mmCIF file of C-alpha atoms in Angstrom:
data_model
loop_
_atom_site.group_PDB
_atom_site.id
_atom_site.type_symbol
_atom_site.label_atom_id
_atom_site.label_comp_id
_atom_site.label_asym_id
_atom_site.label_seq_id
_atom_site.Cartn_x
_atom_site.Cartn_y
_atom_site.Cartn_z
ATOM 1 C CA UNK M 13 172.468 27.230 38.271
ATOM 2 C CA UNK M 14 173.575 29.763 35.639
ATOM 3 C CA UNK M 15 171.362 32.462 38.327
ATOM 4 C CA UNK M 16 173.894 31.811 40.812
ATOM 5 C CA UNK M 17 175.629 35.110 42.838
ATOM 6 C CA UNK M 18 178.695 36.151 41.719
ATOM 7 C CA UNK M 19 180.270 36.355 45.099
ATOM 8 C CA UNK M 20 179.484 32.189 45.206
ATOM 9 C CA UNK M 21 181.102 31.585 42.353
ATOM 10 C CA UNK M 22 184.192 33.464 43.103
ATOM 11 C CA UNK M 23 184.604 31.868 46.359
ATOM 12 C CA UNK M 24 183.403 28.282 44.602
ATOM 13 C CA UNK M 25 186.475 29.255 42.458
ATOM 14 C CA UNK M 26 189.112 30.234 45.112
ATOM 15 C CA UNK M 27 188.189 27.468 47.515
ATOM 16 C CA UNK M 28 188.710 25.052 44.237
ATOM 17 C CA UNK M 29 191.591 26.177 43.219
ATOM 18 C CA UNK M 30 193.160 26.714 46.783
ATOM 19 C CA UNK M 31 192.411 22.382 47.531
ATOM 20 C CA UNK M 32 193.901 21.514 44.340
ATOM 21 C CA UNK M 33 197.161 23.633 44.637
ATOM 22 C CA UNK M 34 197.933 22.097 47.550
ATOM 23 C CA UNK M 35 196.219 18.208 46.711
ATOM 24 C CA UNK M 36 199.137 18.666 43.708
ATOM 25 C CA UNK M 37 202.108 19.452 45.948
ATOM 26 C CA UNK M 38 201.216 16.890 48.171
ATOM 27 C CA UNK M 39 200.818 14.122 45.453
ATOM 28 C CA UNK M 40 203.997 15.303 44.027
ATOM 29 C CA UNK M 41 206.026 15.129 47.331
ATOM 30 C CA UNK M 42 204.838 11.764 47.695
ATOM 31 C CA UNK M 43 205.246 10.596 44.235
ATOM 32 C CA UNK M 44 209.056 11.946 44.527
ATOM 33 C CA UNK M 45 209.577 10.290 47.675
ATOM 34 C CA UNK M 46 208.173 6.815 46.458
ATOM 35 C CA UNK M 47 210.123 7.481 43.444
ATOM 36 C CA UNK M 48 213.585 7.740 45.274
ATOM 37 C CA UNK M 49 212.823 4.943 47.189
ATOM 38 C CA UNK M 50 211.474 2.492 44.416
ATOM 39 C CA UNK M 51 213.782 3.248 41.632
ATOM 40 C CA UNK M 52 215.521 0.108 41.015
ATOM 41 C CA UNK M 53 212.075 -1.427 40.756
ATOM 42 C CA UNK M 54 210.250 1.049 38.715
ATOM 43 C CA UNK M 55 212.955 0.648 35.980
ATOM 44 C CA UNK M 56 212.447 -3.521 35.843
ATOM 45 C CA UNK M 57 208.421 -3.311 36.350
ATOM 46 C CA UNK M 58 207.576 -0.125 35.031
ATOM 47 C CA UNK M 59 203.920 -0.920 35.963
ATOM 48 C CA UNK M 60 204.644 0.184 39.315
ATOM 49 C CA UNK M 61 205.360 3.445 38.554
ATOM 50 C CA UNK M 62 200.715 3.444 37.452
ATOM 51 C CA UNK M 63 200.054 1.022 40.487
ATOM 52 C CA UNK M 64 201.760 3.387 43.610
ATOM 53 C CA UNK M 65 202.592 6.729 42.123
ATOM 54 C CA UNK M 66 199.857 6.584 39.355
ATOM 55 C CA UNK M 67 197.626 5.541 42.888
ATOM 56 C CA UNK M 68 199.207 7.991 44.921
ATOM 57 C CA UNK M 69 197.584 11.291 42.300
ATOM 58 C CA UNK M 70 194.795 9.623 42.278
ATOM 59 C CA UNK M 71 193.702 9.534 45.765
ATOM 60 C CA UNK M 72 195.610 12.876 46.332
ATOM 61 C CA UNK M 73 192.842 14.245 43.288
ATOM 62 C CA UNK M 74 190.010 11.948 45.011
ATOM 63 C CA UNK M 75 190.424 13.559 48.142
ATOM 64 C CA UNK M 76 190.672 16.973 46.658
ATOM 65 C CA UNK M 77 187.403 16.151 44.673
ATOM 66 C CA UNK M 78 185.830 15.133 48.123
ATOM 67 C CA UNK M 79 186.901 18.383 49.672
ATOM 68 C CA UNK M 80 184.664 20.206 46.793
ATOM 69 C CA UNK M 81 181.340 18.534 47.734
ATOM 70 C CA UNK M 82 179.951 20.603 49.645
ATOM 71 C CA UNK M 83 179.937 22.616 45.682
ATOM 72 C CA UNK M 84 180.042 20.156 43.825
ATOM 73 C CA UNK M 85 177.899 16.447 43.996
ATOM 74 C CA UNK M 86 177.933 12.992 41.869
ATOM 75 C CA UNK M 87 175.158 10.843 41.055
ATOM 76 C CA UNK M 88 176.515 7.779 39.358
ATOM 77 C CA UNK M 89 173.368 6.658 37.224
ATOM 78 C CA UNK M 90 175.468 3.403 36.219
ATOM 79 C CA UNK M 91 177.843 1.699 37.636
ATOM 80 C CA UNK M 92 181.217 0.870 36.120
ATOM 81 C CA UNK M 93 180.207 -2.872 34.476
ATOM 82 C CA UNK M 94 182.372 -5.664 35.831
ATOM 83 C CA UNK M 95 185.291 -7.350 34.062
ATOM 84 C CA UNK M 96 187.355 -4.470 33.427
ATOM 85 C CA UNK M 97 190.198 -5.994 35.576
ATOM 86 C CA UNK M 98 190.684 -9.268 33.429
ATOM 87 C CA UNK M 99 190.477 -7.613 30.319
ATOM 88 C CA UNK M 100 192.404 -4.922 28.031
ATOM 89 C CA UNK M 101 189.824 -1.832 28.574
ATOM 90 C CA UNK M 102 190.185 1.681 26.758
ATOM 91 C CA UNK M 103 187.580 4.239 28.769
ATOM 92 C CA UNK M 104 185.965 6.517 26.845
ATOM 93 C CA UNK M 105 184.077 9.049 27.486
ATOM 94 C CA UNK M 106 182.729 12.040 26.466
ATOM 95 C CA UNK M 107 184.449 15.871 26.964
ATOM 96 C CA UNK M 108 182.693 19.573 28.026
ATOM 97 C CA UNK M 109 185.106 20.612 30.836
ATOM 98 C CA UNK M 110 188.042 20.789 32.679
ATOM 99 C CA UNK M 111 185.887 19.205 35.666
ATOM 100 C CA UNK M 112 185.542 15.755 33.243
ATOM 101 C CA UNK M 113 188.598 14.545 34.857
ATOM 102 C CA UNK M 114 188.225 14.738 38.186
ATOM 103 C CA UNK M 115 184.944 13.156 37.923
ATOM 104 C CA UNK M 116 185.919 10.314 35.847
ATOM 105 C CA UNK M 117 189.210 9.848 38.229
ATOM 106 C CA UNK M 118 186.909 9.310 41.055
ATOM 107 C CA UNK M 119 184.513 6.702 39.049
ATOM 108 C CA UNK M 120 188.009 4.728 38.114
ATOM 109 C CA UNK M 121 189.268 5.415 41.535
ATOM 110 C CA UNK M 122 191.818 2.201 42.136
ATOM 111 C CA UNK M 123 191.621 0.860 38.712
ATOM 112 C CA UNK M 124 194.940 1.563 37.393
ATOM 113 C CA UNK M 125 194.567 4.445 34.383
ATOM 114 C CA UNK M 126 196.713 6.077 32.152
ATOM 115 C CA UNK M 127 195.475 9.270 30.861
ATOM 116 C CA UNK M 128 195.905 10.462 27.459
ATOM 117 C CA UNK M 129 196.352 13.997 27.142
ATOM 118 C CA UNK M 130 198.558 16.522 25.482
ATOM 119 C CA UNK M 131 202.039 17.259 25.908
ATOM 120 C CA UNK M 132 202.255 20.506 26.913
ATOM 121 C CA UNK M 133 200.262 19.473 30.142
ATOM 122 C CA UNK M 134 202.868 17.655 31.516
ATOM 123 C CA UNK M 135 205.185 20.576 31.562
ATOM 124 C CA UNK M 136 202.973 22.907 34.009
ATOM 125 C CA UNK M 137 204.892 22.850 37.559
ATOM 126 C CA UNK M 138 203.829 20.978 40.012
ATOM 127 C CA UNK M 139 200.528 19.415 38.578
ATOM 128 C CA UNK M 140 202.166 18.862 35.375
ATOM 129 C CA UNK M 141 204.546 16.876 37.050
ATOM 130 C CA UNK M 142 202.690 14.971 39.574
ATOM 131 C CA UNK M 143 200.779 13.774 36.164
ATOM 132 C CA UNK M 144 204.088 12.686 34.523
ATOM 133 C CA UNK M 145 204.917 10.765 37.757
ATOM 134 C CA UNK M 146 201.553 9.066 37.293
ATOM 135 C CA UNK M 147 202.053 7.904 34.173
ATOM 136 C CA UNK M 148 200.298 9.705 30.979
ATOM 137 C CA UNK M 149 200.730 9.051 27.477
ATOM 138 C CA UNK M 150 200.880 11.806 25.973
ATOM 139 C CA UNK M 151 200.676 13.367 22.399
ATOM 140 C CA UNK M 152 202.416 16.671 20.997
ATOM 141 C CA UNK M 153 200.185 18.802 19.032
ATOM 142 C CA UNK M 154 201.508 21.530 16.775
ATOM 143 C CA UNK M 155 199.733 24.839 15.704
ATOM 144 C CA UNK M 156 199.046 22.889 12.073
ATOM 145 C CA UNK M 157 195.740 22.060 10.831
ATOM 146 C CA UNK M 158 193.817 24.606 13.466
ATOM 147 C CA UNK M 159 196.121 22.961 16.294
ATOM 148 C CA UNK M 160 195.342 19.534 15.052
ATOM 149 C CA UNK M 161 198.665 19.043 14.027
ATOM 150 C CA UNK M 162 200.867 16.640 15.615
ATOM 151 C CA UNK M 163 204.801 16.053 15.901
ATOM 152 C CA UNK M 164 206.280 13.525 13.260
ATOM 153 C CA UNK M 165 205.788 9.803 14.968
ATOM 154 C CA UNK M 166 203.936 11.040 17.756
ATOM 155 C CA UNK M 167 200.777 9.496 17.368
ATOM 156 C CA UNK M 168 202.448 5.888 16.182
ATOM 157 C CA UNK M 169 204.677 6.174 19.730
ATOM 158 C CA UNK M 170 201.763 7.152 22.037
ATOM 159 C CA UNK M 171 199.639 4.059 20.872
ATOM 160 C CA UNK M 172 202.441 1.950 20.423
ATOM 161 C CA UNK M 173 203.116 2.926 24.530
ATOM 162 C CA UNK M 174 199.091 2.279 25.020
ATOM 163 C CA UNK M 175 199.608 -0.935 23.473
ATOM 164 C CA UNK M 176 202.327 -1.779 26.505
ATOM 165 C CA UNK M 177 199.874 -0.337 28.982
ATOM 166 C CA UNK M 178 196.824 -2.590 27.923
ATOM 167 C CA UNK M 179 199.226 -5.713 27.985
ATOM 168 C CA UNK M 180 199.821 -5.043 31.489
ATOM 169 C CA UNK M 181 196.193 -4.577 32.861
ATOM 170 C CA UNK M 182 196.642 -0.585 32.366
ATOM 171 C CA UNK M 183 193.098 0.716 31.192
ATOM 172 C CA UNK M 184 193.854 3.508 28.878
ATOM 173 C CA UNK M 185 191.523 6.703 29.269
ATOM 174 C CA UNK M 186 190.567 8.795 26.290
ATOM 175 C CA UNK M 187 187.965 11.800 25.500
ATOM 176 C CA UNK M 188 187.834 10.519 21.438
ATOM 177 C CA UNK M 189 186.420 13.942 20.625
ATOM 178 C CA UNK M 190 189.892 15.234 20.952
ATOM 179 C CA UNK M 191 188.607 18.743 22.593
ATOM 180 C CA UNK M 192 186.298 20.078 25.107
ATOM 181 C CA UNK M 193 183.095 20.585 23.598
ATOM 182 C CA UNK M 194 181.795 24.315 24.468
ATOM 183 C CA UNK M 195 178.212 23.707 24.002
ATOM 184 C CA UNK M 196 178.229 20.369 25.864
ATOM 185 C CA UNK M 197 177.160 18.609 22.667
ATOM 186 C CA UNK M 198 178.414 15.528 22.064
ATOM 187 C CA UNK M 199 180.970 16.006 19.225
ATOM 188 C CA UNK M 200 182.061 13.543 16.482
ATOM 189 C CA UNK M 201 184.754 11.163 17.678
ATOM 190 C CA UNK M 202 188.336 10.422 16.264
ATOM 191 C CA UNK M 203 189.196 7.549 14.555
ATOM 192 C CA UNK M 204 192.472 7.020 16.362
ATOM 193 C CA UNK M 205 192.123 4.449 19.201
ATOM 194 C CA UNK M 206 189.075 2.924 17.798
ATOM 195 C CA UNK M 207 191.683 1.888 14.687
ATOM 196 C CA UNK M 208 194.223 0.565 17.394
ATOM 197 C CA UNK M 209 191.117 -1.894 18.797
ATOM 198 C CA UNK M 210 190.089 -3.274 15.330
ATOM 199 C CA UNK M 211 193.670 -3.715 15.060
ATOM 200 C CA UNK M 212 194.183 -5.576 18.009
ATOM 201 C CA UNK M 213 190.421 -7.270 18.907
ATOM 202 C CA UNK M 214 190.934 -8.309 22.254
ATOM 203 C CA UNK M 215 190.362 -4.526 23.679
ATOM 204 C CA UNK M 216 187.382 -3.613 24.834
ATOM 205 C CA UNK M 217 185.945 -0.431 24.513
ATOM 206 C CA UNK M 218 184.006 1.031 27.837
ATOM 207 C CA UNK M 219 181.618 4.135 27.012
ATOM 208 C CA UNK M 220 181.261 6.156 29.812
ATOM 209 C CA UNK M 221 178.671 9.304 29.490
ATOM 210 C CA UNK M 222 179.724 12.546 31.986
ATOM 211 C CA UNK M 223 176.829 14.912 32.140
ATOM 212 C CA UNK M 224 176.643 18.548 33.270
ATOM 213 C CA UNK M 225 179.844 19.111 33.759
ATOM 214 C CA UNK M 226 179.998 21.747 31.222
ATOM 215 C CA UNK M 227 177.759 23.971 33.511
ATOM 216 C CA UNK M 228 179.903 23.704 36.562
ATOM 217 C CA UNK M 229 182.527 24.805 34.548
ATOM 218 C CA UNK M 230 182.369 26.159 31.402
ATOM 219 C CA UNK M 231 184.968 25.911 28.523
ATOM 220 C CA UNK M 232 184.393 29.978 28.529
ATOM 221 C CA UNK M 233 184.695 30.827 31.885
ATOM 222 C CA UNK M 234 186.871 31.091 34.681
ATOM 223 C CA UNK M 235 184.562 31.102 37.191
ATOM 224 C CA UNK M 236 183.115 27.920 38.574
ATOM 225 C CA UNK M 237 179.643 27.379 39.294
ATOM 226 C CA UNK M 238 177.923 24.489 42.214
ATOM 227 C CA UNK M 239 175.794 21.589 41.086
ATOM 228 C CA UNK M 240 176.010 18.129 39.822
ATOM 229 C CA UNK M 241 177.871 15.929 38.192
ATOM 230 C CA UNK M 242 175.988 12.826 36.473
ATOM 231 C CA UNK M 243 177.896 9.193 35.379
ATOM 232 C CA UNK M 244 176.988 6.727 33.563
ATOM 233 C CA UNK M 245 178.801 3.579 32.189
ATOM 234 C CA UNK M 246 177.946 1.233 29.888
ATOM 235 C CA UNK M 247 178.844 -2.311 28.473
ATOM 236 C CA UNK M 248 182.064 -3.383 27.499
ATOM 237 C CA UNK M 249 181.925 -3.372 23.750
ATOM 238 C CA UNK M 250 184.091 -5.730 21.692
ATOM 239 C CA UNK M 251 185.445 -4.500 18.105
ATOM 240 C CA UNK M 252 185.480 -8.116 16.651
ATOM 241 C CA UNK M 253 183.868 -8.316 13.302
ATOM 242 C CA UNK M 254 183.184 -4.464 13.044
ATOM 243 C CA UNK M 255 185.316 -1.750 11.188
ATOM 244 C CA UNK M 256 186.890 1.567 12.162
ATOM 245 C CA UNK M 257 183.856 3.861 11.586
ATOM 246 C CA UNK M 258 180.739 0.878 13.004
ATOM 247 C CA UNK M 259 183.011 0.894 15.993
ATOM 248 C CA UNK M 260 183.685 4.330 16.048
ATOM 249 C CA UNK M 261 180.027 5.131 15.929
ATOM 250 C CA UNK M 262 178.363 2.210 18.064
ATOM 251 C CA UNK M 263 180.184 4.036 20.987
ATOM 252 C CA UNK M 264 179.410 7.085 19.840
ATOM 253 C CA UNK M 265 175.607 5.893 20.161
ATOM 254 C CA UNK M 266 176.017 4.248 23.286
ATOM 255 C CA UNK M 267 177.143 7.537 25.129
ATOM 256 C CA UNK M 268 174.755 9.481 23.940
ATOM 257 C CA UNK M 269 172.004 6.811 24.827
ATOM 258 C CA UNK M 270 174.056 6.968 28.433
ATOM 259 C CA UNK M 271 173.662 10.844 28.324
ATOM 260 C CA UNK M 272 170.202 10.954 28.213
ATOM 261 C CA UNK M 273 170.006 9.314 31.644
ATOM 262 C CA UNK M 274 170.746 12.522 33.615
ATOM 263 C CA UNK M 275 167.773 14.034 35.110
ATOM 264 C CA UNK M 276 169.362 17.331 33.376
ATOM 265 C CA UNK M 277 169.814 16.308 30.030
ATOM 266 C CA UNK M 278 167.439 18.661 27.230
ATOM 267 C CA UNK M 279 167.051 16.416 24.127
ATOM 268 C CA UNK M 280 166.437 19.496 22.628
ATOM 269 C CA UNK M 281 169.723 21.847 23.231
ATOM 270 C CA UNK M 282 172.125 18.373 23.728
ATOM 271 C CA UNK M 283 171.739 17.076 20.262
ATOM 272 C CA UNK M 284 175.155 15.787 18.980
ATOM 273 C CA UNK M 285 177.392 17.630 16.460
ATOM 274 C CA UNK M 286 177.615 16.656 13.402
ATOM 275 C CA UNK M 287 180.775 18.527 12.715
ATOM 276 C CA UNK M 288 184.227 17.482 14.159
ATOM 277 C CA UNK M 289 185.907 20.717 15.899
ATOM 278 C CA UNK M 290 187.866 22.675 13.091
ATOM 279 C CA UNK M 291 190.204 23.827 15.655
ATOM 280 C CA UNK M 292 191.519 22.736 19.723
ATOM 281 C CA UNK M 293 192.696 26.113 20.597
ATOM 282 C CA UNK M 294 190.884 25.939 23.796
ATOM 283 C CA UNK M 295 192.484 22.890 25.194
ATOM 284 C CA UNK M 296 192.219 19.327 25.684
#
């Protein structure tokens, strides 16, 4: 993979960046246009607003995704277990690349998500947008702490607006190592949302292991490069009678176990980190 021509990845990049551009303009025509026409509604059900515009992006990005195939491939090596609908369900899964969400979009494809990511995302034109019509929570990191930092009550409102989400059949998507990992190592995970399910014991957390991603596109490069994405899900695991940190790490476990299903995965060079990321300056 890493051998491929230049001249392929260039045009890999182009062609990528060309569908999305105009997958995003699309899905935020539509999303406006739905929006005008559903106000009233989205104010008194404010699920809607995840169920059709949230719906809306996400087949826009599916289609988009499918458009890149001929590049890029999927292999789903589990399936996504069943149950999720009837239950309160964060996703979490593990980060390497900008590619993770696309990928994990099309796994989830008509579940209705919510994304967590970070604030400034939701300010980009056009895509940044069409995410905000989707529905994200979002969190507002500051340059504190090696970008760590976060604005005063930010973290209590996001989870408190999670909280709303899961009540309403909304599964909540998170990458709990907070950053893009840039050797594809599994990183050490947060403790946030794994508090907010010991807190509140009838959400289930669903590990979900995306491999190989971080060759197609590498946190360091621009350029994009063709191969395959691997998925795997696993069980639904409960957070009754377990702490912050057994939960914590008992999904940490379970995605690596789910990592080591890819056909690509080298036990030797994908050990986890033992280390949480000192700083996010790279992006979310």
């Amino acid at each position: 993979m890493m051998s491929t021509p230049l001249a392929i990845r260039w045009l890999l990049t182009v062609y990528f960046y060309t569908v999305v551009s105009i997958s995003f303009i699309i899905s935020f025509v539509l999303q406006c246009i739905e929006g005008a026409c559903l106000f009233p509604f989205l104010l008194i059900k404010p699920k809607l607003r995840v169920v059709i515009l949230g719906q809306t992006h996400q087949g826009l990005m599916e289609l988009a995704y499918i458009a890149c195939r001929p590049f890029w491939k999927k292999q789903v090596l589990r399936p996504l277990p069943s149950g999720i609908s009837s239950r309160k369900v964060i996703v979490m899964a593990n980060h390497t690349s900008k590619v993770d969400p696309w990928v994990l979009g099309s796994t989830l494809l008509g579940i209705p998500t919510m994304y967590v990511v970070k604030h400034s995302l939701l300010s980009v034109p056009i895509a940044g947008w069409a995410q905000y019509l989707a529905g994200c929570l979002s969190v507002q990191f500051t340059r504190e702490r090696g970008g760590w930092g976060t604005q005063p009550g930010a973290v209590q409102n996001m989870m408190q607006e999670a909280l709303h989400a899961l009540s309403d059949g909304i599964c909540v998507v998170v990458f709990p190592e907070g950053t893009r990992s840039v050797t594809g190592r599994l990183q050490p995970f947060r403790n946030g949302f794994f508090r907010l399910a010991v807190d509140n014991p009838d959400i289930y957390i669903l590990p979900v292991a995306l491999h190989n991603n971080f060759r197609l596109w590498p946190v360091t490069s621009k350029l994009l490069y063709p191969g395959t994405s691997y998925v795997a899900a696993g069980e639904l695991i409960s957070p009754k009678g377990l702490t912050v940190e057994q939960l914590r790490d008992k999904t940490h476990e379970a995605i690596f176990d789910l990592l080591k299903l890819s056909p690509e995965f080298d036990a030797l060079q994908e050990q986890p980190l033992t280390e949480l990321a000192v700083s996010r300056e790279h992006g979310l």
